[in-house]
Structures are given as structure tokens and as C-alpha cells.
Short mmCIF file of C-alpha atoms and ligand atoms in Angstrom, two decimals:
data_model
loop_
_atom_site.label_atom_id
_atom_site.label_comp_id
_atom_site.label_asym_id
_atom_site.label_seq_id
_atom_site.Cartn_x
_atom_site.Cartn_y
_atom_site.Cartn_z
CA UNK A 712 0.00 0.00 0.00
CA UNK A 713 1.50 3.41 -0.68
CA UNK A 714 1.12 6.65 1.77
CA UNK A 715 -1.83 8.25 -0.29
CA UNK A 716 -3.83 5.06 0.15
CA UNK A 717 -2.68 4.84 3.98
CA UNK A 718 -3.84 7.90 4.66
CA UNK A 719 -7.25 7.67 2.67
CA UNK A 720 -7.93 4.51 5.13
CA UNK A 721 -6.30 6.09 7.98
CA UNK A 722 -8.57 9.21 7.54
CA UNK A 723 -11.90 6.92 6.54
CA UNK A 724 -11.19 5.36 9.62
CA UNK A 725 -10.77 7.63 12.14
CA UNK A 726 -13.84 10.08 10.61
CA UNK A 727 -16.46 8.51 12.91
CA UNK A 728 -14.40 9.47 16.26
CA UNK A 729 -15.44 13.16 15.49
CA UNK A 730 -18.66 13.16 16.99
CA UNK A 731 -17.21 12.23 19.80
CA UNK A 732 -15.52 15.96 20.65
CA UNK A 733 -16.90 19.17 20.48
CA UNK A 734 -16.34 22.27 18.77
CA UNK A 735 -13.84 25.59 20.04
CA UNK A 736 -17.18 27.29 21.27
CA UNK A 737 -15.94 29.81 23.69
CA UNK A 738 -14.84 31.40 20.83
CA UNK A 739 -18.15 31.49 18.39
CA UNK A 740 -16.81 31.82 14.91
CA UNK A 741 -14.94 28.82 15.54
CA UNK A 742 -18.58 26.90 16.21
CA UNK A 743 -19.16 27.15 12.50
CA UNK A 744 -16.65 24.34 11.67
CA UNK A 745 -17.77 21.56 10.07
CA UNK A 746 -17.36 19.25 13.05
CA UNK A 747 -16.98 15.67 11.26
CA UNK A 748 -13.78 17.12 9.22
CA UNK A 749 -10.82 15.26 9.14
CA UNK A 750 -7.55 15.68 6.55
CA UNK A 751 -4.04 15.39 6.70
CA UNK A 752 -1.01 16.88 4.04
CA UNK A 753 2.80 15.05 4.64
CA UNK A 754 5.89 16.41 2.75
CA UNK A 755 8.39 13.73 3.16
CA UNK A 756 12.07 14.73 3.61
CA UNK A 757 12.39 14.50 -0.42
CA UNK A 758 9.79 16.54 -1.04
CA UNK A 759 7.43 14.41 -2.08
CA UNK A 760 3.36 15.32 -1.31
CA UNK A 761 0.89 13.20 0.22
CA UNK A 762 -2.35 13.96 1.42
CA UNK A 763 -6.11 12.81 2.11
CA UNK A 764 -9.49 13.91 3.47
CA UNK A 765 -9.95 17.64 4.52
CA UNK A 766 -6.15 18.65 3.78
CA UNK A 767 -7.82 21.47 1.55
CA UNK A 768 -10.48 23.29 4.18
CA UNK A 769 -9.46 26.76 5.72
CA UNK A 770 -9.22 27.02 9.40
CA UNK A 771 -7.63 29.31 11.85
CA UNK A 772 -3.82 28.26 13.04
CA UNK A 773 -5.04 29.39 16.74
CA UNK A 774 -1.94 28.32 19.19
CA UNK A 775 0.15 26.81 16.59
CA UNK A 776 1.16 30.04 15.70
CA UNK A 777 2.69 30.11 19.67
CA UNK A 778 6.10 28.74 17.45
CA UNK A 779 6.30 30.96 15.11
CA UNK A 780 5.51 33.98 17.57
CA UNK A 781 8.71 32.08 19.55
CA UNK A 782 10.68 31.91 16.55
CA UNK A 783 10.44 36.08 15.90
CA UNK A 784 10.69 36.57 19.05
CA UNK A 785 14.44 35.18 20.10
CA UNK A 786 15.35 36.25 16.72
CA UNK A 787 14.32 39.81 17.92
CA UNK A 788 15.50 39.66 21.61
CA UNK A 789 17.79 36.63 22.05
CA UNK A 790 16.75 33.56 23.96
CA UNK A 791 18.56 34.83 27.18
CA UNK A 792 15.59 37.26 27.46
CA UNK A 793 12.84 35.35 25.97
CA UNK A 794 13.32 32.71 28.72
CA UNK A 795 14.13 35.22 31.36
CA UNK A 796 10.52 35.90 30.89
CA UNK A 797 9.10 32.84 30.43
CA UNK A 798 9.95 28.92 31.59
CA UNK A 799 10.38 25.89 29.76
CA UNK A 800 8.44 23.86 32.34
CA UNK A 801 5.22 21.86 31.31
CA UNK A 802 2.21 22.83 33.69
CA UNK A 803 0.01 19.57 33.70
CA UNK A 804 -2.62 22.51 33.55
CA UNK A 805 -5.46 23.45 30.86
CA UNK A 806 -4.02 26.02 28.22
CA UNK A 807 -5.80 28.69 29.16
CA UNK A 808 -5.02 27.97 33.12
CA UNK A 809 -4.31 30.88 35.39
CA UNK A 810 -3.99 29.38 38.50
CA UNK A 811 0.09 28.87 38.21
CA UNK A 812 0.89 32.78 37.52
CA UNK A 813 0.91 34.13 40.99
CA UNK A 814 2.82 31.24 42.59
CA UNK A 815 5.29 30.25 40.05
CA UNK A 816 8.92 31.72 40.27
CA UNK A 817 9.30 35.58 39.48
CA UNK A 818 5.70 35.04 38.27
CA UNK A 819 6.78 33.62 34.88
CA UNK A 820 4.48 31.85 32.86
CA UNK A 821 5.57 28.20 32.93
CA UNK A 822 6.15 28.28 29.09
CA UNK A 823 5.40 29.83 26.03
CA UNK A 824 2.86 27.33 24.91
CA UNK A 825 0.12 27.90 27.22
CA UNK A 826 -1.99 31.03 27.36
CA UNK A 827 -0.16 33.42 29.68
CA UNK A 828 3.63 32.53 27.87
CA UNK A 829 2.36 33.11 24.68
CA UNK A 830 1.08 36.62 25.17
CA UNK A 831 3.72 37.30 27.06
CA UNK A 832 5.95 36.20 24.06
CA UNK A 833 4.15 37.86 21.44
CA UNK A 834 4.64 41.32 23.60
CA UNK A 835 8.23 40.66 22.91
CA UNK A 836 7.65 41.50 18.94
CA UNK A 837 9.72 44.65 17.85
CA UNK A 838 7.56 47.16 16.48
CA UNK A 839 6.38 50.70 17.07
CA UNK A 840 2.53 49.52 18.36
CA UNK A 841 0.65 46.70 17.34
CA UNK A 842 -0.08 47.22 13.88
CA UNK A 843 4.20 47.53 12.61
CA UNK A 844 4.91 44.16 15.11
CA UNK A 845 1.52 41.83 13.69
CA UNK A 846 2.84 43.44 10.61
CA UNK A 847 6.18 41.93 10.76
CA UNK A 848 5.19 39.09 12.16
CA UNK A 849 2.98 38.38 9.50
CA UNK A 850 6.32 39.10 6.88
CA UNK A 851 7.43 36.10 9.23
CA UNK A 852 4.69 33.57 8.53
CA UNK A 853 4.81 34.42 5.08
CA UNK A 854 8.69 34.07 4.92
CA UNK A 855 8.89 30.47 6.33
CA UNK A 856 6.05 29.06 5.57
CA UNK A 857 6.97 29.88 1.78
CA UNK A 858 3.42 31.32 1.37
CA UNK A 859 2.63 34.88 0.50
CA UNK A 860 -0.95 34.57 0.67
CA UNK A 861 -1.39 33.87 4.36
CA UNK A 862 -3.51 36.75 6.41
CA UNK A 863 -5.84 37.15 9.08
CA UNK A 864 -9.52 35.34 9.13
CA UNK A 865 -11.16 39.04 10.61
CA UNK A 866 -14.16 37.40 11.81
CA UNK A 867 -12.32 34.61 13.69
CA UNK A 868 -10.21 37.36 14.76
CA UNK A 869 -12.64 39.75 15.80
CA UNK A 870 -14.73 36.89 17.59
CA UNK A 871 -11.62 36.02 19.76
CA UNK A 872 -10.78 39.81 20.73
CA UNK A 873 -14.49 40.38 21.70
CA UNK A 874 -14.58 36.81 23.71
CA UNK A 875 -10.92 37.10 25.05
CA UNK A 876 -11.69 37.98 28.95
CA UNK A 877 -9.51 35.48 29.97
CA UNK A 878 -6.74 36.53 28.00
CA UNK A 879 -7.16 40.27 28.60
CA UNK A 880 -6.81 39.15 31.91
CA UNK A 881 -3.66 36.92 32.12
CA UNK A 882 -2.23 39.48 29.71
CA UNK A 883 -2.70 42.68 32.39
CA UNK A 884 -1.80 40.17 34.95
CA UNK A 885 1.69 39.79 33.55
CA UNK A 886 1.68 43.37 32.94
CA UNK A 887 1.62 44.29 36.61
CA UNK A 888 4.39 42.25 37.90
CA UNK A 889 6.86 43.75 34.74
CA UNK A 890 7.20 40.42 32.57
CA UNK A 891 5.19 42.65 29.90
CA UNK A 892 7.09 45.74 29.43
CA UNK A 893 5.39 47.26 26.81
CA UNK A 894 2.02 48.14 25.75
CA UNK A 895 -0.51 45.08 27.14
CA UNK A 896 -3.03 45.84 24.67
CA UNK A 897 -0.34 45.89 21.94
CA UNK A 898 0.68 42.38 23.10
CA UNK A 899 -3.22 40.96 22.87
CA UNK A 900 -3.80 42.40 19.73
CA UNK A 901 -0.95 40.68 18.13
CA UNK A 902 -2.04 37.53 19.53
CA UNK A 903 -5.31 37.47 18.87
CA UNK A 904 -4.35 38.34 15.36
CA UNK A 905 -1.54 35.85 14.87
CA UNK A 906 -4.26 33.07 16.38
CA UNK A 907 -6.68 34.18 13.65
CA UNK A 908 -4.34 33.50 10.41
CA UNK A 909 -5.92 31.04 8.25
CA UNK A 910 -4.29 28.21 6.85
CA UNK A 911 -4.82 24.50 5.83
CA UNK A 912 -3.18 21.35 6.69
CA UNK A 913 -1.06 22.39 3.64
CA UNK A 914 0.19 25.32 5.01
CA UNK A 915 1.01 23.67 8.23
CA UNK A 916 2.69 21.28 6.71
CA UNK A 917 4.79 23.70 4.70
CA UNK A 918 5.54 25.61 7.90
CA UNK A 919 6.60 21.96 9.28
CA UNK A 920 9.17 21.27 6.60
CA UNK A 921 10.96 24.50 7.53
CA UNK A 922 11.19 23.04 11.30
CA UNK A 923 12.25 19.37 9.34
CA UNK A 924 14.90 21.81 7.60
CA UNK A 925 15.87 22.76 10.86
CA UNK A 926 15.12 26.57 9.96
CA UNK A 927 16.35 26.84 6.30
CA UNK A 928 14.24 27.54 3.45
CA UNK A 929 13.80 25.61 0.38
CA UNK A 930 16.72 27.39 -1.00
CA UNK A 931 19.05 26.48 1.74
CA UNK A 932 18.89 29.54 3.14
CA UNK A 933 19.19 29.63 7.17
CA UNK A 934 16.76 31.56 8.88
CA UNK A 935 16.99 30.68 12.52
CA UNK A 936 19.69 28.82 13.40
CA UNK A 937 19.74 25.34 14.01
CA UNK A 938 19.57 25.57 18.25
CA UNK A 939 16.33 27.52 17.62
CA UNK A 940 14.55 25.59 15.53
CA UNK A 941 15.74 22.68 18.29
CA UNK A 942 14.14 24.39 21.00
CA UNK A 943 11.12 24.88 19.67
CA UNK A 944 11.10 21.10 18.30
CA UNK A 945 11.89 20.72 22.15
CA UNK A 946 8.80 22.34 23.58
CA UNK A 947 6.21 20.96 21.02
CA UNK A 948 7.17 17.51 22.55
CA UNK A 949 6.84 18.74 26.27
CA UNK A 950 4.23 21.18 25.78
CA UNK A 951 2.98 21.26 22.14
CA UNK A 952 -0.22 19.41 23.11
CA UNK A 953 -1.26 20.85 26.40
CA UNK A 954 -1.70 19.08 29.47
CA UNK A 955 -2.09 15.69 27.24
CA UNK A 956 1.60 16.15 25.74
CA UNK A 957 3.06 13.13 28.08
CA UNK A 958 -0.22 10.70 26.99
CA UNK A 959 0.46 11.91 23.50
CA UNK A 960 4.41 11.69 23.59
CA UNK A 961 3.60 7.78 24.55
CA UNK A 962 0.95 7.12 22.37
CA UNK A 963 2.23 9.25 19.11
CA UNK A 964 6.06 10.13 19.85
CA UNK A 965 6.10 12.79 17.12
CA UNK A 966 6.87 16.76 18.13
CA UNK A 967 3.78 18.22 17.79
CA UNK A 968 1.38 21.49 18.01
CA UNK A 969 -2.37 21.74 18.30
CA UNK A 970 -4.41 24.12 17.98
CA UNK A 971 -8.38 25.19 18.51
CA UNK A 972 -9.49 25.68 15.07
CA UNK A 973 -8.63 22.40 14.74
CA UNK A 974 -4.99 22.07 13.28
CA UNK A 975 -1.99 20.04 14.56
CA UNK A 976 1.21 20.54 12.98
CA UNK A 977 3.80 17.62 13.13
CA UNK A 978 7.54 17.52 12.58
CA UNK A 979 9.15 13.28 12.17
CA UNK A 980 12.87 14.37 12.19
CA UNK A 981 14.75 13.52 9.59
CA UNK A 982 11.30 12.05 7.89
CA UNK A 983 8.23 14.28 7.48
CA UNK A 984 6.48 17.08 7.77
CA UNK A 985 2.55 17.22 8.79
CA UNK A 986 -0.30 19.28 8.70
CA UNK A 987 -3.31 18.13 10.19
CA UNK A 988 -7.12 19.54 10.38
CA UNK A 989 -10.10 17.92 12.32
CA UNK A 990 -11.98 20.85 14.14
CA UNK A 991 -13.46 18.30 16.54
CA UNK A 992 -11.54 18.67 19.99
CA UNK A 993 -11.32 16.47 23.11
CA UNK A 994 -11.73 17.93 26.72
CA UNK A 995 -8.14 18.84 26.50
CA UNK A 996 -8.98 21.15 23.46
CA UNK A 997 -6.56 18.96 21.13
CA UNK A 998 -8.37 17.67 17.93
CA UNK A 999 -9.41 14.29 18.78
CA UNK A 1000 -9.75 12.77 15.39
CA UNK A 1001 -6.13 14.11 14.08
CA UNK A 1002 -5.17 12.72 17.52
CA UNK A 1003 -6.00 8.85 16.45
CA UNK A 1004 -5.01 9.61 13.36
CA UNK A 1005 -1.27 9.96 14.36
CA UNK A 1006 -1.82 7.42 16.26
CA UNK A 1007 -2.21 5.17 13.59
CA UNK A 1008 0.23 6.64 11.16
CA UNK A 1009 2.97 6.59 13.74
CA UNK A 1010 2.37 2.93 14.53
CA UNK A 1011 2.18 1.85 11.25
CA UNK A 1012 5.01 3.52 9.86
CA UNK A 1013 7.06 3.35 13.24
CA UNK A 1014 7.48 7.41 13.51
CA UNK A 1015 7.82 8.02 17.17
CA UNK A 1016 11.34 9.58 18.01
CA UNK A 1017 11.97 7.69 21.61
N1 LIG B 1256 -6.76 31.84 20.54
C1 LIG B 1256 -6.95 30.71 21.41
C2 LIG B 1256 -7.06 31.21 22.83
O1 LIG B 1256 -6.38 32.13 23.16
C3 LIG B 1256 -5.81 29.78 21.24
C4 LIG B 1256 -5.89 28.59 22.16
C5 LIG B 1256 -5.53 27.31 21.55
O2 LIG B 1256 -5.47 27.11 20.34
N2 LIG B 1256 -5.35 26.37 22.42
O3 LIG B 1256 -7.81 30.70 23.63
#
């Protein structure tokens, strides 16, 4: 059997297990997803393009963009300060958890994959107010991802900065004890907007093959070097899928990033590169039909890394 016809049965198989999750609907745009979605896109280390299901449907990246952010961000400041600011410690907690902020160790966010590290990281962005740093950010996504048609869903975007209480919250939280030293609403603009950029499983997958590259672009050009692309490799295996990443890690064993709107994105070093979409999520919020689905693919082609 060759990949496109694994994956075809891979996704025909795991289909069904969407009804059992639930839509993003604390943030209501993201209720309009068709909930029994499922596709998957894999660039293998040659190049070569396989892909089944839903690979084609448009979704928001949601905290998948939490590496890129991290990318742009050491670039811009060096990883001294990034992680002066923010730990590399899983939490065990829900992403959008606050309960760790006030006790946790100079009131750091544990890392910059939940929530509070992720605003906190995307504060970090150089730019004269929000608008130049989502700007340049943006230049980012487009840059590495070797895409220059990705933007912002404005609805989806809109939706979340209306509905983002919580995040407000953490965000002027982490303003008042100084690990925000800019403008606070600067820093949730930017994340709500770098949450909202719509992609597919294609796009995640190209995004993946520049992490598989280990931050050079098709041309061989280096972008971030090597160590950064290695730490944030690092953190999608101890944090990339929430408070589920040690279950996953056992089950799956590929570094890995979820998000909301439904997307995972997957990087098999020295393998693949995946892009996954089922908008279907478990309680943990991680899509829990792109979830089995790795499941399978790992197991049958023996992909996990330990
Ligand atoms: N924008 C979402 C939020 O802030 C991202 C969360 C996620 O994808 N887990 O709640």
C-alpha cells in the first residue's frame, strides 16, 4: 500500500471518532466548523506530497502560531531574554489555566505554549505599536512558511478579541508584575491576530518542513539557526499538546502542536512534515480525530522519536 492510500484509510477510519468531541465554542466563529472534518497533508524529507481527506479546508492556526511567535521573538531579543521571561516547564494545567501565575517563580508563565507565555511572548515582537509588530510578524509567517498569501480570518479574529476575557486578563496580569514591558493591549492584539491567520493542513505542513529543515528555506537559506529551531522542536514535545503532551508523547512520539481551530502541525525528524485539520476537539482542546489519526500513522510507519 503506498502513503496516499494509507492515509485515505487512515482518515476513513478515524472520521467517525469526530462526533465524539466538540467544537472551540468559547470562541463562536470557531462553532461554524464543520465538526466531522478530518484531513491530513505530509511532505516527506524528499519533497514528495501526500495527502487525504480535509487537507484542503481553511481554518484558523489558533496556538500553533505560539512557534512561530517564539521563533520572531528570540530572533528579535535573544533567547537569554525570551526565557528570562518565560519557563520551559510543562504545567500539567489546561491552556488557558491561570492558576500557576501568581505562585510560580518571578511570576513567569511556565512556558510559552500555554496562554499566559504566549502573550507574554508575542509582547516581545519589535515594532512601534501593534499594527508595525503583527505586521512583521505576519512578513514572518509568510517568509517560512513559503506562502505569501497567508492573512488574518477578521471574523475569527474579531470573535476572539471580543470573547478574550480570559486573556485580557492573564495578559494585564503579567503586565503588573513587569514580565510585559510594553504596551498590554499591543501584546493581545498581536495575539489574537496571529491566532486568527488562516491556513490548511497544507500550510502547516509547509511551515513543518521548515522546522524538518531545521530553519532553512527551500533554498538552503538559514533563517533561525539550528539551536532555535531545536528548541522549539523541544517544547512541542513537552508542551505542544497541552496538558495531554506526556499521553500523547507515549501514544504518538512525534513533536507536535495543536491548535483550537482544529490544526496540529507535526515535525518526524529527519522524515516528514505534517499538517493536520479535524476541528473536533477532546476535553483537553486537542483535535481528537487528528489525535488517532497519528496514532495510527505513527504505529504503522514506526514514527515516534523515543
Ligand atoms: N486563541 C486561542 C485562545 O487564546 C488559542 C488557544 C488554543 O489554540 N489552544 O484561547
Amino acid at each position: 500500500m503506498n502513503l496516499n492510500e494509507l492515509l485515505d484509510k487512515l482518515v476513513i477510519k478515524n472520521r467517525p471518532i469526530c462526533e465524539l468531541g466538540h467544537l472551540a465554542n468559547y470562541i463562536p466563529e470557531l462553532d461554524r466548523a464543520p465538526k466531522g472534518a478530518l484531513g491530513i497533508f505530509i511532505t516527506d524529507i524528499n519533497g514528495n506530497k501526500y495527502c487525504a481527506g480535509d487537507w484542503n479546508n481553511k481554518f484558523t492556526i489558533q496556538s500553533i502560531s505560539k512557534l512561530i511567535t517564539l521563533m520572531l521573538a528570540i530572533l528579535d531579543n535573544g533567547e537569554d531574554y525570551v526565557f528570562s521571561k518565560v519557563g520551559m516547564e510543562p504545567t500539567g494545567d489546561p491552556f488557558n489555566s491561570i492558576v500557576k501565575l501568581e505562585t510560580s517563580n518571578g511570576k513567569k508563565p511556565y512556558n510559552p505554549m500555554i496562554n499566559a507565555g504566549a502573550i507574554a511572548v508575542s509582547s516581545m515582537i519589535k515594532g512601534k505599536d501593534a499594527k508595525e509588530k503583527f505586521d512583521r510578524l505576519l512578513d514572518f509567517f509568510k517568509l517560512i512558511s513559503e506562502d505569501n498569501t497567508l492573512d488574518v480570518d477578521y471574523k475569527v479574529y474579531c470573535s476572539e478579541s471580543e470573547t478574550g476575557n480570559r486573556n485580557r486578563s492573564m495578559g494585564y496580569f503579567l503586565k503588573s508584575e513587569g514580565i510585559i514591558d510594553g504596551n498590554v493591549e499591543d501584546a493581545l492584539t498581536v495575539y489574537f491576530k496571529q491566532c486568527s491567520i488562516e491556513v490548511t493542513a497544507e500550510t502547516l505542513s509547509k511551515i513543518a518542513v521548515f522546522l524538518l529543515n531545521n530553519g532553512r528555506l527551500s533554498t538552503g537559506e538559514e533563517i533561525i539557526p539550528t539551536r532555535v529551531a531545536t528548541i522549539i522542536k523541544t517544547l512541542m514535545v513537552t508542551c505542544g499538546m497541552y496538558d495531554n503532551s506526556g499521553e500523547f508523547a507515549i501514544r504518538v512520539g512525534i513533536p507536535s502542536k495543536s491548535g483550537v481551530g482544529g490544526g496540529i502541525l507535526s515535525v518526524v525528524p529527519g522524515k516528514m512534515a505534517i499538517g493536520v485539520y479535524a476541528p473536533s476537539l477532546d476535553e483537553k482542546g486537542n483535535p481528537i480525530a487528528g489525535v488517532a489519526l497519528l496514532e495510527d500513522l505513527s504505529k504503522e510507519l514506526n514514527l515516534t522519536i523515543f
